[in-house]
XYZ file of C-alpha atoms in Angstrom:
641
model
C -53.634 79.413 17.468
C -53.669 83.036 16.294
C -51.728 84.175 13.221
C -51.336 87.851 12.317
C -49.825 88.764 8.964
C -50.151 90.531 5.662
C -48.449 88.263 3.139
C -48.241 84.694 1.840
C -46.315 83.489 4.898
C -49.314 84.164 7.160
C -51.646 82.127 4.939
C -49.213 79.266 4.475
C -48.542 79.182 8.218
C -52.277 79.007 8.919
C -52.658 76.145 6.464
C -49.664 74.395 8.034
C -51.173 74.593 11.522
C -54.588 73.481 10.303
C -53.562 70.648 7.984
C -50.478 69.260 9.754
C -51.314 69.899 13.406
C -55.138 69.976 13.190
C -55.222 73.139 15.280
C -57.974 75.735 15.512
C -56.587 78.854 13.853
C -57.670 82.482 13.718
C -55.999 84.431 10.935
C -55.941 88.228 11.383
C -55.229 90.070 8.134
C -55.247 93.788 7.267
C -58.312 95.201 5.573
C -58.154 96.117 1.873
C -57.146 99.689 2.715
C -54.641 98.718 5.385
C -52.352 96.406 3.450
C -48.844 97.817 2.929
C -47.777 98.972 -0.489
C -46.363 96.396 -2.884
C -44.474 96.725 -6.148
C -46.814 97.780 -8.915
C -45.771 94.954 -11.219
C -46.642 92.410 -8.565
C -49.775 93.906 -7.054
C -52.344 92.230 -9.311
C -50.854 88.774 -8.963
C -50.383 89.217 -5.219
C -54.053 90.134 -4.724
C -55.175 87.201 -6.865
C -52.956 84.902 -4.831
C -54.350 86.392 -1.620
C -57.866 85.452 -2.645
C -56.939 81.963 -3.830
C -54.926 81.148 -0.698
C -57.691 82.416 1.567
C -60.238 80.275 -0.257
C -58.029 77.214 -0.085
C -57.268 77.690 3.596
C -60.796 78.397 4.755
C -62.530 75.889 2.469
C -65.818 77.668 2.852
C -68.674 78.455 0.570
C -69.517 81.747 2.181
C -68.055 84.376 4.490
C -69.640 86.498 7.148
C -69.086 90.171 7.815
C -66.392 89.567 10.396
C -64.472 86.975 8.436
C -64.649 83.506 7.001
C -64.709 80.120 8.648
C -63.582 76.830 7.199
C -64.257 73.443 8.747
C -61.687 70.701 8.531
C -62.339 66.991 8.567
C -61.933 66.974 12.350
C -64.441 69.777 12.932
C -61.745 72.333 13.751
C -61.838 75.585 11.876
C -59.787 78.425 10.454
C -61.329 81.836 10.924
C -60.137 84.744 8.762
C -60.760 88.195 10.239
C -59.987 91.524 8.584
C -58.801 94.187 11.005
C -57.261 97.628 10.763
C -54.938 97.294 13.757
C -53.691 94.579 16.122
C -54.773 96.180 19.395
C -56.296 95.048 22.689
C -59.819 94.797 21.316
C -58.814 92.818 18.231
C -56.685 90.344 20.203
C -59.356 89.839 22.854
C -61.969 89.201 20.166
C -59.609 86.651 18.616
C -59.380 84.845 21.958
C -55.836 85.727 22.971
C -56.587 85.006 26.634
C -57.417 81.370 25.782
C -54.929 80.850 22.935
C -51.900 78.587 23.161
C -49.732 80.587 20.753
C -49.650 83.773 18.711
C -47.588 84.273 15.542
C -46.797 87.810 14.397
C -45.515 87.617 10.829
C -46.064 91.092 9.444
C -43.325 92.344 7.152
C -42.971 95.404 9.391
C -40.734 94.696 12.429
C -42.134 97.624 14.405
C -45.701 96.409 13.949
C -44.751 92.941 15.174
C -42.992 94.336 18.259
C -45.928 96.559 19.208
C -48.382 93.667 18.885
C -46.087 91.337 20.864
C -45.910 93.737 23.806
C -49.696 94.064 23.788
C -50.242 90.301 23.635
C -47.753 89.611 26.446
C -49.636 92.055 28.674
C -52.983 90.396 27.924
C -51.738 86.814 28.389
C -48.374 86.269 30.154
C -48.517 82.527 29.449
C -49.014 82.967 25.719
C -46.385 81.383 23.483
C -45.147 84.071 21.090
C -43.528 83.505 17.704
C -42.297 86.749 16.158
C -40.950 87.411 12.694
C -38.075 89.902 12.857
C -35.387 90.660 10.323
C -33.104 92.374 12.864
C -31.496 89.428 14.666
C -29.807 91.420 17.423
C -33.025 93.241 18.235
C -34.820 89.890 18.211
C -32.525 88.457 20.893
C -33.098 91.445 23.172
C -36.845 91.384 22.529
C -37.153 87.679 23.379
C -35.340 88.259 26.689
C -37.522 91.263 27.482
C -40.793 89.436 26.773
C -39.738 86.395 28.817
C -38.845 88.667 31.725
C -42.211 90.391 31.383
C -43.960 87.016 31.588
C -41.979 86.114 34.723
C -42.916 89.414 36.379
C -46.612 89.078 35.480
C -46.718 85.445 36.666
C -44.332 85.158 39.658
C -45.099 81.462 40.078
C -44.253 80.602 36.484
C -41.305 78.189 36.458
C -38.866 79.357 33.732
C -37.402 75.857 33.469
C -40.783 74.362 32.551
C -41.898 77.033 30.124
C -41.929 75.732 26.586
C -40.311 78.374 24.328
C -42.399 81.257 25.645
C -40.922 83.644 23.076
C -39.302 82.580 19.814
C -37.943 85.086 17.315
C -37.476 83.789 13.763
C -36.553 85.288 10.426
C -37.975 83.856 7.237
C -34.962 85.220 5.359
C -32.523 83.428 7.681
C -34.487 80.178 7.417
C -34.552 80.216 3.614
C -31.062 81.610 2.930
C -29.113 78.306 3.271
C -31.410 76.510 0.814
C -31.324 79.388 -1.674
C -27.551 79.594 -1.492
C -27.223 75.830 -1.917
C -29.417 75.977 -5.023
C -26.850 78.131 -6.798
C -23.881 75.913 -6.021
C -23.609 72.391 -7.388
C -22.719 69.889 -4.694
C -22.930 72.417 -1.869
C -23.924 71.311 1.588
C -27.216 72.141 3.233
C -26.381 73.523 6.661
C -28.675 73.851 9.646
C -27.084 76.044 12.304
C -28.359 76.746 15.794
C -25.828 78.433 18.022
C -22.749 76.253 17.813
C -24.539 73.103 16.615
C -24.038 72.459 12.919
C -25.834 69.790 10.892
C -24.500 69.233 7.389
C -26.563 67.428 4.751
C -25.377 66.901 1.189
C -26.927 65.671 -2.070
C -25.201 62.565 -3.389
C -25.685 60.757 -6.667
C -25.110 56.998 -6.925
C -21.586 56.128 -8.098
C -22.897 53.851 -10.879
C -26.230 52.454 -12.133
C -27.527 49.790 -9.790
C -25.476 51.059 -6.829
C -26.419 53.018 -3.723
C -24.753 56.287 -2.792
C -22.732 56.549 0.407
C -25.305 57.218 3.168
C -22.860 59.023 5.459
C -24.192 59.028 9.027
C -27.698 58.240 7.770
C -29.919 58.705 4.721
C -32.352 61.574 5.182
C -34.162 61.275 1.842
C -34.301 59.488 -1.487
C -34.410 61.911 -4.405
C -36.872 61.607 -7.257
C -36.016 59.069 -9.924
C -37.670 61.188 -12.661
C -34.991 63.871 -12.573
C -33.888 63.214 -16.147
C -37.375 63.028 -17.639
C -38.248 66.418 -19.209
C -41.954 65.602 -19.080
C -41.848 64.085 -15.601
C -43.023 65.593 -12.341
C -39.656 65.800 -10.647
C -39.915 66.350 -6.919
C -43.704 66.278 -6.751
C -46.003 63.700 -5.243
C -47.458 63.123 -8.728
C -44.329 61.061 -9.405
C -45.743 58.290 -7.221
C -43.177 55.736 -6.016
C -40.536 57.518 -8.108
C -41.032 60.736 -6.135
C -38.897 61.899 -3.195
C -39.066 59.827 -0.014
C -38.240 61.459 3.311
C -36.540 59.455 6.085
C -36.689 56.074 4.327
C -36.015 52.831 6.171
C -32.804 50.871 5.655
C -34.519 48.275 3.475
C -36.035 50.959 1.245
C -32.627 52.636 0.836
C -30.964 49.347 -0.080
C -33.629 48.666 -2.702
C -33.449 52.166 -4.237
C -30.412 51.563 -6.415
C -29.544 54.215 -8.948
C -31.290 57.028 -7.046
C -29.678 60.085 -5.547
C -29.949 60.655 -1.817
C -29.686 63.400 0.768
C -27.218 62.148 3.373
C -26.507 63.516 6.832
C -22.776 64.083 6.702
C -21.835 65.873 9.927
C -23.320 66.751 13.289
C -20.812 68.673 15.327
C -20.219 71.591 17.639
C -18.409 74.612 16.334
C -17.693 77.475 18.689
C -18.258 81.074 17.669
C -15.784 82.369 15.152
C -13.132 84.678 16.477
C -13.760 88.143 15.159
C -10.660 89.624 13.608
C -10.237 93.342 13.667
C -8.549 95.561 11.097
C -5.134 94.268 12.152
C -6.399 90.665 12.180
C -4.539 87.736 13.624
C -1.571 88.027 11.283
C -0.796 91.742 11.399
C -1.557 94.339 8.768
C -3.966 93.391 5.956
C -1.252 93.478 3.308
C -3.288 91.336 0.946
C -6.174 93.821 0.870
C -3.957 96.914 0.571
C -1.481 95.780 -2.085
C -1.978 93.548 -5.102
C -0.009 90.358 -5.571
C 2.027 91.853 -8.422
C 2.995 94.846 -6.292
C 4.000 92.631 -3.372
C 6.274 90.641 -5.686
C 7.792 93.897 -6.941
C 8.541 95.037 -3.410
C 10.044 91.638 -2.604
C 12.302 91.942 -5.696
C 13.553 95.371 -4.637
C 14.243 94.099 -1.110
C 16.187 91.161 -2.550
C 18.209 93.539 -4.725
C 19.099 95.715 -1.688
C 20.153 92.627 0.263
C 22.289 91.390 -2.634
C 24.017 94.779 -2.997
C 24.666 94.891 0.757
C 26.290 91.444 0.767
C 28.334 92.269 -2.297
C 29.577 95.505 -0.694
C 30.521 93.635 2.470
C 32.614 91.074 0.568
C 34.145 93.627 -1.847
C 35.103 96.351 0.629
C 35.343 94.406 3.871
C 32.934 96.843 5.501
C 30.599 95.825 8.327
C 27.252 94.538 6.964
C 25.226 97.180 8.821
C 27.415 100.005 7.593
C 27.454 98.576 4.084
C 23.638 98.353 4.088
C 23.414 101.917 5.348
C 25.583 103.201 2.515
C 23.598 101.229 -0.051
C 20.336 102.760 1.182
C 21.891 106.224 0.983
C 22.845 105.532 -2.619
C 19.381 104.141 -3.443
C 17.653 107.222 -2.127
C 20.250 109.496 -3.794
C 21.345 111.096 -0.542
C 24.882 109.701 -0.446
C 28.100 111.458 -1.507
C 29.641 110.484 -4.838
C 32.249 107.775 -4.401
C 35.029 109.888 -5.926
C 38.509 108.557 -5.219
C 37.126 105.349 -3.706
C 37.770 101.821 -4.994
C 36.223 100.832 -8.310
C 34.036 98.217 -6.619
C 32.512 100.910 -4.421
C 31.822 103.131 -7.415
C 30.149 100.286 -9.309
C 27.995 99.452 -6.322
C 26.906 103.082 -6.087
C 25.866 103.071 -9.727
C 23.893 99.836 -9.228
C 22.266 101.231 -6.100
C 21.205 104.351 -7.972
C 19.647 102.163 -10.676
C 17.729 100.194 -8.024
C 16.554 103.513 -6.632
C 15.127 104.435 -10.023
C 13.237 101.106 -10.061
C 11.975 101.663 -6.536
C 10.363 105.018 -7.284
C 7.451 103.703 -9.449
C 6.913 100.810 -7.013
C 6.519 103.242 -4.120
C 4.119 105.379 -6.159
C 2.067 102.298 -7.104
C 1.868 101.249 -3.445
C 0.606 104.675 -2.439
C -1.990 104.744 -5.221
C -3.257 101.225 -4.456
C -3.539 101.982 -0.741
C -5.457 105.174 -1.535
C -7.746 103.283 -3.928
C -8.395 100.585 -1.302
C -9.517 103.061 1.340
C -11.561 104.981 -1.207
C -13.315 101.829 -2.433
C -14.466 101.145 1.133
C -17.225 103.700 0.522
C -17.975 102.777 -3.095
C -19.220 99.688 -4.916
C -16.839 97.584 -6.935
C -17.362 96.864 -10.596
C -17.194 93.244 -11.844
C -13.630 92.390 -12.941
C -13.182 91.696 -16.634
C -11.772 88.208 -16.204
C -14.369 87.024 -13.670
C -15.978 83.648 -14.455
C -17.844 80.826 -12.701
C -19.507 83.261 -10.309
C -23.103 83.553 -9.056
C -25.184 86.462 -10.325
C -27.540 87.512 -7.528
C -30.533 89.667 -8.484
C -32.098 91.663 -5.648
C -30.550 92.814 -2.374
C -33.667 92.994 -0.227
C -34.149 91.033 2.989
C -33.740 87.625 1.396
C -31.035 88.618 -1.080
C -28.926 90.157 1.681
C -28.994 86.979 3.763
C -28.205 84.832 0.717
C -25.278 87.100 -0.171
C -23.831 86.728 3.332
C -24.221 82.945 3.123
C -22.531 82.719 -0.287
C -19.578 84.813 0.851
C -19.135 82.614 3.943
C -18.884 79.719 1.491
C -16.220 81.685 -0.458
C -18.411 81.679 -3.575
C -17.683 84.585 -5.962
C -20.793 86.743 -6.375
C -21.865 89.652 -8.566
C -24.973 91.496 -7.345
C -27.521 93.379 -9.438
C -29.834 95.847 -7.691
C -32.161 98.478 -9.136
C -32.635 100.485 -5.929
C -29.529 102.519 -4.981
C -30.862 102.661 -1.397
C -31.429 98.895 -0.983
C -30.588 97.493 2.441
C -28.123 94.940 1.065
C -25.822 97.467 -0.603
C -24.094 98.234 2.691
C -23.211 94.550 3.099
C -22.015 94.306 -0.511
C -19.842 97.366 0.036
C -18.378 95.982 3.258
C -17.650 92.581 1.703
C -16.296 94.278 -1.451
C -18.680 92.304 -3.653
C -18.911 93.587 -7.255
C -22.314 95.224 -7.727
C -24.177 96.579 -10.746
C -26.782 99.272 -10.049
C -29.529 99.100 -12.656
C -32.816 97.554 -13.708
C -32.184 93.970 -14.748
C -34.854 94.276 -17.449
C -32.833 96.967 -19.224
C -30.378 96.143 -21.993
C -26.795 95.583 -20.887
C -27.332 95.197 -17.127
C -26.921 91.415 -17.017
C -24.053 91.678 -19.497
C -22.326 94.083 -17.101
C -22.632 91.373 -14.431
C -20.709 88.994 -16.770
C -23.709 86.671 -17.119
C -22.113 84.956 -20.135
C -19.335 83.678 -17.848
C -21.456 83.014 -14.747
C -22.054 79.606 -13.242
C -25.482 80.321 -11.773
C -28.246 82.922 -11.584
C -30.278 83.593 -8.429
C -33.299 85.778 -9.238
C -34.579 86.877 -5.818
C -36.415 90.118 -6.516
C -39.970 90.542 -5.247
C -41.451 90.775 -8.767
C -42.223 87.521 -10.602
C -42.062 89.017 -14.081
C -38.650 90.551 -13.403
C -37.273 87.218 -12.213
C -38.707 85.395 -15.222
C -37.451 87.956 -17.724
C -33.969 87.830 -16.215
C -33.956 84.020 -16.319
C -35.070 83.866 -19.952
C -32.530 86.463 -21.037
C -29.754 84.718 -19.112
C -30.650 81.367 -20.684
C -30.546 82.938 -24.168
C -27.003 84.104 -23.433
C -25.860 80.930 -21.654
C -28.160 77.902 -22.279
C -26.405 75.730 -19.685
C -26.654 78.281 -16.881
C -27.945 77.040 -13.520
C -31.040 79.131 -12.693
C -33.027 79.518 -9.465
C -36.179 81.654 -9.447
C -38.203 83.131 -6.640
C -41.816 82.868 -7.837
C -45.039 83.366 -5.884
C -47.837 81.995 -8.094
C -47.883 78.189 -7.975
C -49.506 77.597 -11.388
C -47.284 80.194 -12.983
C -44.179 78.691 -11.392
C -45.088 75.160 -12.469
C -45.581 76.241 -16.085
C -42.300 78.179 -16.100
C -40.372 75.365 -14.439
C -41.553 72.598 -16.773
C -41.163 74.760 -19.882
C -37.597 75.774 -19.047
C -36.697 72.192 -18.194
C -38.143 70.933 -21.476
C -36.375 73.573 -23.579
C -33.098 73.185 -21.668
C -33.080 69.592 -20.354
C -29.345 69.705 -19.675
C -29.519 72.771 -17.424
C -30.681 72.959 -13.823
C -33.808 75.037 -13.171
C -35.301 75.554 -9.729
C -37.874 77.827 -8.119
C -37.760 78.443 -4.412
C -40.353 79.883 -2.046
C -39.275 81.683 1.110
C -42.651 81.142 2.766
C -42.656 77.414 1.969
C -39.229 76.981 3.556
C -39.957 79.069 6.636
C -43.596 78.201 7.444
C -42.782 74.755 8.940
C -40.256 76.344 11.314
C -42.782 78.957 12.435
C -45.458 76.306 12.901
C -43.136 74.076 14.899
C -42.205 76.970 17.181
C -45.904 77.692 17.763
C -46.391 74.105 18.859
C -43.813 74.657 21.574
C -40.718 72.911 20.292
C -37.446 74.450 19.254
C -37.278 73.960 15.488
C -33.672 74.364 14.384
C -34.351 74.756 10.695
C -35.515 73.137 7.482
C -33.974 71.901 4.249
C -35.808 71.468 0.946
C -35.935 68.045 -0.676
C -37.231 68.909 -4.135
C -40.887 69.925 -3.507
C -40.934 68.767 0.103
C -39.407 70.011 3.361
C -37.498 68.168 6.070
C -37.415 69.701 9.564
C -34.863 69.496 12.358
C -36.032 69.983 15.951
C -34.711 69.537 19.491
C -36.833 67.517 21.942
C -36.497 66.593 25.608
C -36.793 62.828 26.074
C -38.199 62.941 29.621
C -41.791 61.679 29.628
C -42.058 61.513 25.856
C -43.997 58.322 25.030
C -42.341 57.880 21.621
C -38.748 58.426 22.812
C -38.331 57.725 26.523
C -37.026 54.244 27.289
C -36.165 53.396 23.682
C -32.939 53.150 21.780
C -32.407 55.383 18.770
C -33.089 52.436 16.461
C -36.352 51.655 18.229
C -37.403 55.307 18.165
C -36.859 55.547 14.391
C -40.175 55.777 12.522
C -39.526 55.517 8.744
C -41.201 58.300 6.800
C -41.921 60.320 9.959
C -38.923 61.015 12.244
C -35.418 59.877 13.076
C -33.129 60.701 16.020
C -29.798 61.938 14.660
C -27.989 63.451 17.664
C -28.063 63.247 21.442
C -27.088 65.666 24.195
C -27.816 66.386 27.818
C -31.156 67.802 28.863
C -30.913 71.430 29.899
C -27.738 72.052 27.875
C -28.313 74.844 25.317
C -27.607 74.079 21.700
C -24.824 76.661 21.680
C -22.762 74.587 24.122
C -20.658 71.562 23.292
C -22.010 68.199 24.330
C -24.163 67.201 21.355
C -22.852 64.411 19.210
C -24.077 62.231 16.340
C -25.523 58.867 17.221
C -22.599 57.201 15.463
C -20.596 58.123 18.577
C -23.218 56.696 20.950
C -23.414 52.943 21.718
C -26.118 51.252 19.648
C -27.842 49.816 22.714
C -27.849 53.164 24.532
C -31.373 53.756 25.840
C -32.700 57.307 25.702
C -33.725 58.500 29.127
C -34.997 61.516 31.092
C -31.540 63.091 31.186
C -31.279 63.263 27.397
C -32.199 65.840 24.801
C -32.210 64.721 21.183
C -32.150 66.347 17.770
C -34.599 64.744 15.353
C -35.106 64.982 11.622
C -38.834 64.859 10.905
C -41.438 65.421 8.261
C -44.068 68.021 9.051
C -46.649 65.345 9.781
C -44.118 63.395 11.824
C -43.278 66.449 13.921
C -46.989 66.966 14.544
C -47.209 63.384 15.817
C -44.193 63.916 18.069
C -45.990 66.939 19.503
C -49.002 64.758 20.224
C -51.201 66.807 17.909
C -51.873 63.892 15.579
C -52.455 60.220 16.177
C -50.144 57.784 14.471
C -51.520 56.704 11.087
C -49.238 54.042 9.569
C -48.030 55.039 6.154
C -49.458 58.559 6.352
C -46.189 60.361 6.913
C -44.879 59.690 3.491
C -48.071 60.159 1.527
C -49.014 62.850 -0.886
C -51.223 64.615 1.597
C -48.271 65.840 3.607
C -46.663 68.003 0.998
C -49.368 70.640 1.111
C -48.333 71.957 -2.280
C -51.812 73.019 -3.369
C -51.580 76.372 -1.604
C -49.166 79.242 -2.116
C -45.677 79.396 -3.535
C -43.782 76.459 -5.049
C -40.656 75.081 -3.492
C -39.091 73.739 -6.670
């Protein structure tokens, strides 16, 4: 395996491949003068983390001129090589012609694309995993690279190729978990095309009882959640720590513990895009306020009442009576001199209604003008806003999290220091209130109505900024739900435990984008379609699609027989060869219990990282190993909680 990258994701991915899949890995990193610029406030900590992660991954006492080599317990190694550019010479020296897979996880999309084209030319059979933020470009690039492989190798059967090119985004992988952190009771959603898997945290209804498992129980949550000095979510909790994919007997015995339950596995077709007119006509709700719409309805009711009264009083035809009333309202009718008293009174009333209509018409025009004008400007937080999520940072990750929160109809107020940030265009389009300013300056969080907020998501790329914002927010609102994006593991652990001790009644979490996304990248490199990952405290649960045909652990077994507690569990079944974005996949609750999985089936499995490695055949089955402390891999890199 070859990994090319310039940040923590590359190092965590290398460790994932080495520790979980026992693969030989070559890590290509930029030289000291070639690394891209980073925020000044983060540079020192990032470089320190770089050195510590490299040392932990390589596990070596010395390094040569070309790089460093670490030897694992199985004799396989990780080799770290510094290089100025990913070109033909560098890739050939790294063994690209003999490699099974290449991961390109630079933060620069253009650099990844250039290296992918070079690698595909050197080895058409190479499995490529590419990190791209631009999803549309990623789809076109994957098609192009697969076509290039077919042209270079005419005899290559496209039906038998195992995910030749996979394009992933670390921001997309982490966004659902980050969004769920800010919302109490929100579902964790894994989405691949039209296939949706919903998991939800559930607390037991009463002490000594077990929470509703839904379709199945994916995990038991830590039982030390209420202990301020405990190690919630870590393997140091021992038997009280989180347990992934527990057996039925273990679930029944774990009374009083919260669980993560699989709630729904279903197909949902692509949403119908509604244009400016939408499905129900003009966007009246976005043009005119509710108060103005009620005012217009009142005027219309008054016109109708005057028309009916004129019809009954004068015996005129309703259409003619309505016409005369409108003439009177708009002051273009002749005075009713010499006409019956009822007609004169109606004219006076119509003129009065016309006076009332004039300010309503002016208000409608001003609101419509303000709506179109605000399409190019950022909204300010409304004064009465409360219970919202304050989102700090609209970079790659913050933009994806904002889109996810708005799809969940969660009110959001964004804070961004850079007026040219990529996420501002999305905030403007979604009409999300946004404050432009440095969160460390006085009054910026107050402008975001932090004292009335329900949660704070600090997702900037600077640890100190996130910490300062969290501490200030907690001083304003001690019970605020806080989620931090922190890079340094020791630093994050100290912050997390201190905040939890000082504010035991408030929820504090830290999330790592690289920790959430590295398992998906590693799974794709092993040749299986990883759908996504969800965090379970300080551990990660993966979802992957596997073909049953010829698989020794699945073929010829029922779902119950194929279930390996602590390692993997089959949760949905479909037809082999049917893409995930087509209907036909259903939860096992809809499949007969004695249904044997066969060559014509494709299944979706929930698996631990070690369990997925065993399903790939990269590890031999070690009873009891899947749920042990060694799987979490928390010693290296960023924390997950």
